[in-house]
mmCIF file of C-alpha atoms in Angstrom:
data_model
loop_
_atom_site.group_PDB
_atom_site.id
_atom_site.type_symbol
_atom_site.label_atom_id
_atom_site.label_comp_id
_atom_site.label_asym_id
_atom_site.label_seq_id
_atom_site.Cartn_x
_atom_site.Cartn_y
_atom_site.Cartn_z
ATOM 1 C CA UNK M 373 22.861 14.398 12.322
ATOM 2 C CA UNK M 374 21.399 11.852 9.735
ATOM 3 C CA UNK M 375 22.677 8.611 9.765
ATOM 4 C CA UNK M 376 21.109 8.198 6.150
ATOM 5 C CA UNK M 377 20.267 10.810 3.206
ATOM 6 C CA UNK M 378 16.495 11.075 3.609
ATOM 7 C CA UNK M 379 15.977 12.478 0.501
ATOM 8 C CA UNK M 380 18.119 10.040 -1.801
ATOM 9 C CA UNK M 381 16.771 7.217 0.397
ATOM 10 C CA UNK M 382 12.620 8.160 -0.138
ATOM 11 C CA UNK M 383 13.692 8.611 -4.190
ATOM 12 C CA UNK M 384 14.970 5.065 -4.273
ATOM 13 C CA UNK M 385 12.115 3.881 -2.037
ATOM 14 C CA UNK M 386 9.762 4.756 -4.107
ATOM 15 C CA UNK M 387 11.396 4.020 -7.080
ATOM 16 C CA UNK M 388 10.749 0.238 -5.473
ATOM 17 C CA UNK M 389 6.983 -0.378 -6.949
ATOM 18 C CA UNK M 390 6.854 -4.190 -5.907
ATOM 19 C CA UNK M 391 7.234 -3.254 -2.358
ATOM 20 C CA UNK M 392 5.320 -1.766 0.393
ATOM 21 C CA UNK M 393 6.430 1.045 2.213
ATOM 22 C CA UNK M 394 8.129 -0.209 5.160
ATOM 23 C CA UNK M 395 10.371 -3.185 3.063
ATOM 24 C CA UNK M 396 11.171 -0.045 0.849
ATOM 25 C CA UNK M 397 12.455 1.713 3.150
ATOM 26 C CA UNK M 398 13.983 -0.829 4.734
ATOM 27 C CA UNK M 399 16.033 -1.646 1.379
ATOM 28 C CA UNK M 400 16.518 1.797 0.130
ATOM 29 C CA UNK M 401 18.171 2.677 3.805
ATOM 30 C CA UNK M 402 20.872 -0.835 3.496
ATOM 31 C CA UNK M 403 21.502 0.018 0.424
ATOM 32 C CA UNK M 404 22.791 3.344 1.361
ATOM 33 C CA UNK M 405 24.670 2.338 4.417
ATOM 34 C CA UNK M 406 26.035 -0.995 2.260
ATOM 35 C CA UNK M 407 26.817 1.191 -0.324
ATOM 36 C CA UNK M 408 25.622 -1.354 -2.725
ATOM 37 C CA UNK M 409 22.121 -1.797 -5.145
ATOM 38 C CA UNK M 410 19.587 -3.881 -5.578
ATOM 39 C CA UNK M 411 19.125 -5.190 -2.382
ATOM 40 C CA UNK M 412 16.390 -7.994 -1.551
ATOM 41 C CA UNK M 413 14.372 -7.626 1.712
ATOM 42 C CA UNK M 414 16.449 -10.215 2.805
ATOM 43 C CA UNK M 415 20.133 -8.833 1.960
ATOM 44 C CA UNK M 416 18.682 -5.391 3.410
ATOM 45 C CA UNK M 417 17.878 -6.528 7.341
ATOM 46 C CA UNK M 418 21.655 -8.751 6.937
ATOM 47 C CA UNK M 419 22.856 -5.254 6.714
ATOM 48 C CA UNK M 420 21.176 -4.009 9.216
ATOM 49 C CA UNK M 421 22.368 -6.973 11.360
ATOM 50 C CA UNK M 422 20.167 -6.630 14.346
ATOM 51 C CA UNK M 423 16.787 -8.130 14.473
ATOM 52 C CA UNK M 424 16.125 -6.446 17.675
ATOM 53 C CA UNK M 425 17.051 -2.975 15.405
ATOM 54 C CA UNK M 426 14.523 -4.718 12.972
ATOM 55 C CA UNK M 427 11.756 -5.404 14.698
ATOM 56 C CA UNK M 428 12.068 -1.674 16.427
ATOM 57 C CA UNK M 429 11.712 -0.393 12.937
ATOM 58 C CA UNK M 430 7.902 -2.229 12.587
ATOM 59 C CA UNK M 431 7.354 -1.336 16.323
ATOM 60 C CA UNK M 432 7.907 2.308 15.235
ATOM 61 C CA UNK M 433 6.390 2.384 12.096
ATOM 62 C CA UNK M 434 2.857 1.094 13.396
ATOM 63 C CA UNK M 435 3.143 3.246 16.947
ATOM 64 C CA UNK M 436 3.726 6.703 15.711
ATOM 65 C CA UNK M 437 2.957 9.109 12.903
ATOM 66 C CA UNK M 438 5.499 10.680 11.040
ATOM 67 C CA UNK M 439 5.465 13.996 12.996
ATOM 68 C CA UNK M 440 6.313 12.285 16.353
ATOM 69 C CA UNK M 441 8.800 10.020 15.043
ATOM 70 C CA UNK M 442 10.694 13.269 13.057
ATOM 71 C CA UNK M 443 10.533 15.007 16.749
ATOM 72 C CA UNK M 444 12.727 11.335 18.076
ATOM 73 C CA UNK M 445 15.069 11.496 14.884
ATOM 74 C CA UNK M 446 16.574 14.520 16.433
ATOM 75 C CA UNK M 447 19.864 13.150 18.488
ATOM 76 C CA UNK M 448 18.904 15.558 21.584
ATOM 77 C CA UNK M 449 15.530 13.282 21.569
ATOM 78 C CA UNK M 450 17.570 10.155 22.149
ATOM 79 C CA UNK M 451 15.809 7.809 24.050
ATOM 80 C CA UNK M 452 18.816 6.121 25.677
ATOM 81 C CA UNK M 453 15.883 3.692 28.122
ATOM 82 C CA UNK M 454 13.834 2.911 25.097
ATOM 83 C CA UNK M 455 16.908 1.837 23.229
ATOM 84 C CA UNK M 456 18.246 -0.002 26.555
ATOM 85 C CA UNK M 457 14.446 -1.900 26.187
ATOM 86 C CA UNK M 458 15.448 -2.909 22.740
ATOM 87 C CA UNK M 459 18.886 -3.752 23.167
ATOM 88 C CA UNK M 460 19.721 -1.276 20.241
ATOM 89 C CA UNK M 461 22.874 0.914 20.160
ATOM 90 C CA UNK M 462 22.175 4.529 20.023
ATOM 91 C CA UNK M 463 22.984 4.898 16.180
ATOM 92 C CA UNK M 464 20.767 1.844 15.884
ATOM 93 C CA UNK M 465 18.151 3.373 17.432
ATOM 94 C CA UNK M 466 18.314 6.741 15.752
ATOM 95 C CA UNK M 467 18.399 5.012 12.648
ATOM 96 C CA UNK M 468 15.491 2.963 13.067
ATOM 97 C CA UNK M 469 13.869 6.220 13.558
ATOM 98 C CA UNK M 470 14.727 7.408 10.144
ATOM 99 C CA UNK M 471 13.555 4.560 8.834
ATOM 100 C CA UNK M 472 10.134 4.573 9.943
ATOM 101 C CA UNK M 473 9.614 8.267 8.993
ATOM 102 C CA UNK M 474 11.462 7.229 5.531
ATOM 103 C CA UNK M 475 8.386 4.353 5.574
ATOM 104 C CA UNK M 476 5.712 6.915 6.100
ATOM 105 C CA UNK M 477 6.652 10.013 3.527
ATOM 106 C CA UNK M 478 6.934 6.767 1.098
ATOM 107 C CA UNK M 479 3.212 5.838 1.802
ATOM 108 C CA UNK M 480 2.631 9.485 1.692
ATOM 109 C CA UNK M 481 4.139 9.589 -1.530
ATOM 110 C CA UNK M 482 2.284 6.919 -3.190
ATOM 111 C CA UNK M 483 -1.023 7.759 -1.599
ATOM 112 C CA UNK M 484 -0.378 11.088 -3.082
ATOM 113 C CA UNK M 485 0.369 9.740 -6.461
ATOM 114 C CA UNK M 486 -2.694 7.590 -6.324
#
């Protein structure tokens, strides 16, 4: 179970030129679970309300490809002493997940549109 739309999420991530990869995912994934638009980097990790949650996302998004981080996204793959090491609910940690595979199909993306 997705906590956020992948596919709604990557189109308004990389409908975000002015950012890179990871802050576009970051915002396109708030906005979706604020329900509201046009987010600032800023406004997006206030919705995520964890900085712990945050600062898994980077840890995630620099320490595995998007392959092995798909294989974690599934909620049989939860990693409940990982997310005990981060202080991170389970739904925080799943979603941190999704948004460091959201991060990588968006440099994907743009590499691809390059």
């Amino acid at each position: 179970m997705s906590i956020i739309d992948l596919t709604s999420a990557l189109s308004r991530a990389l409908s975000l030129k002015n950012q890179d990869s990871l802050d576009a995912a970051t915002i396109a994934a708030a906005e979706q679970l604020s329900k509201k638009e046009g987010l600032s980097l800023n406004a997006a990790v206030g919705v995520l309300g964890n900085d712990q949650l945050v600062e898994l996302i980077g840890f995630l998004n620099d320490s595995m490809n998007c392959e092995q981080l798909s294989a974690l996204c599934d909620p049989e793959n939860y990693d409940a002493e990982q997310a005990r090491e981060w202080e991170v609910t389970k739904d925080q940690y799943l979603l941190a997940h999704e948004i460091a595979v959201l991060s990588h199909r968006v440099a994907k993306q743009r590499d691809v549109a390059k």
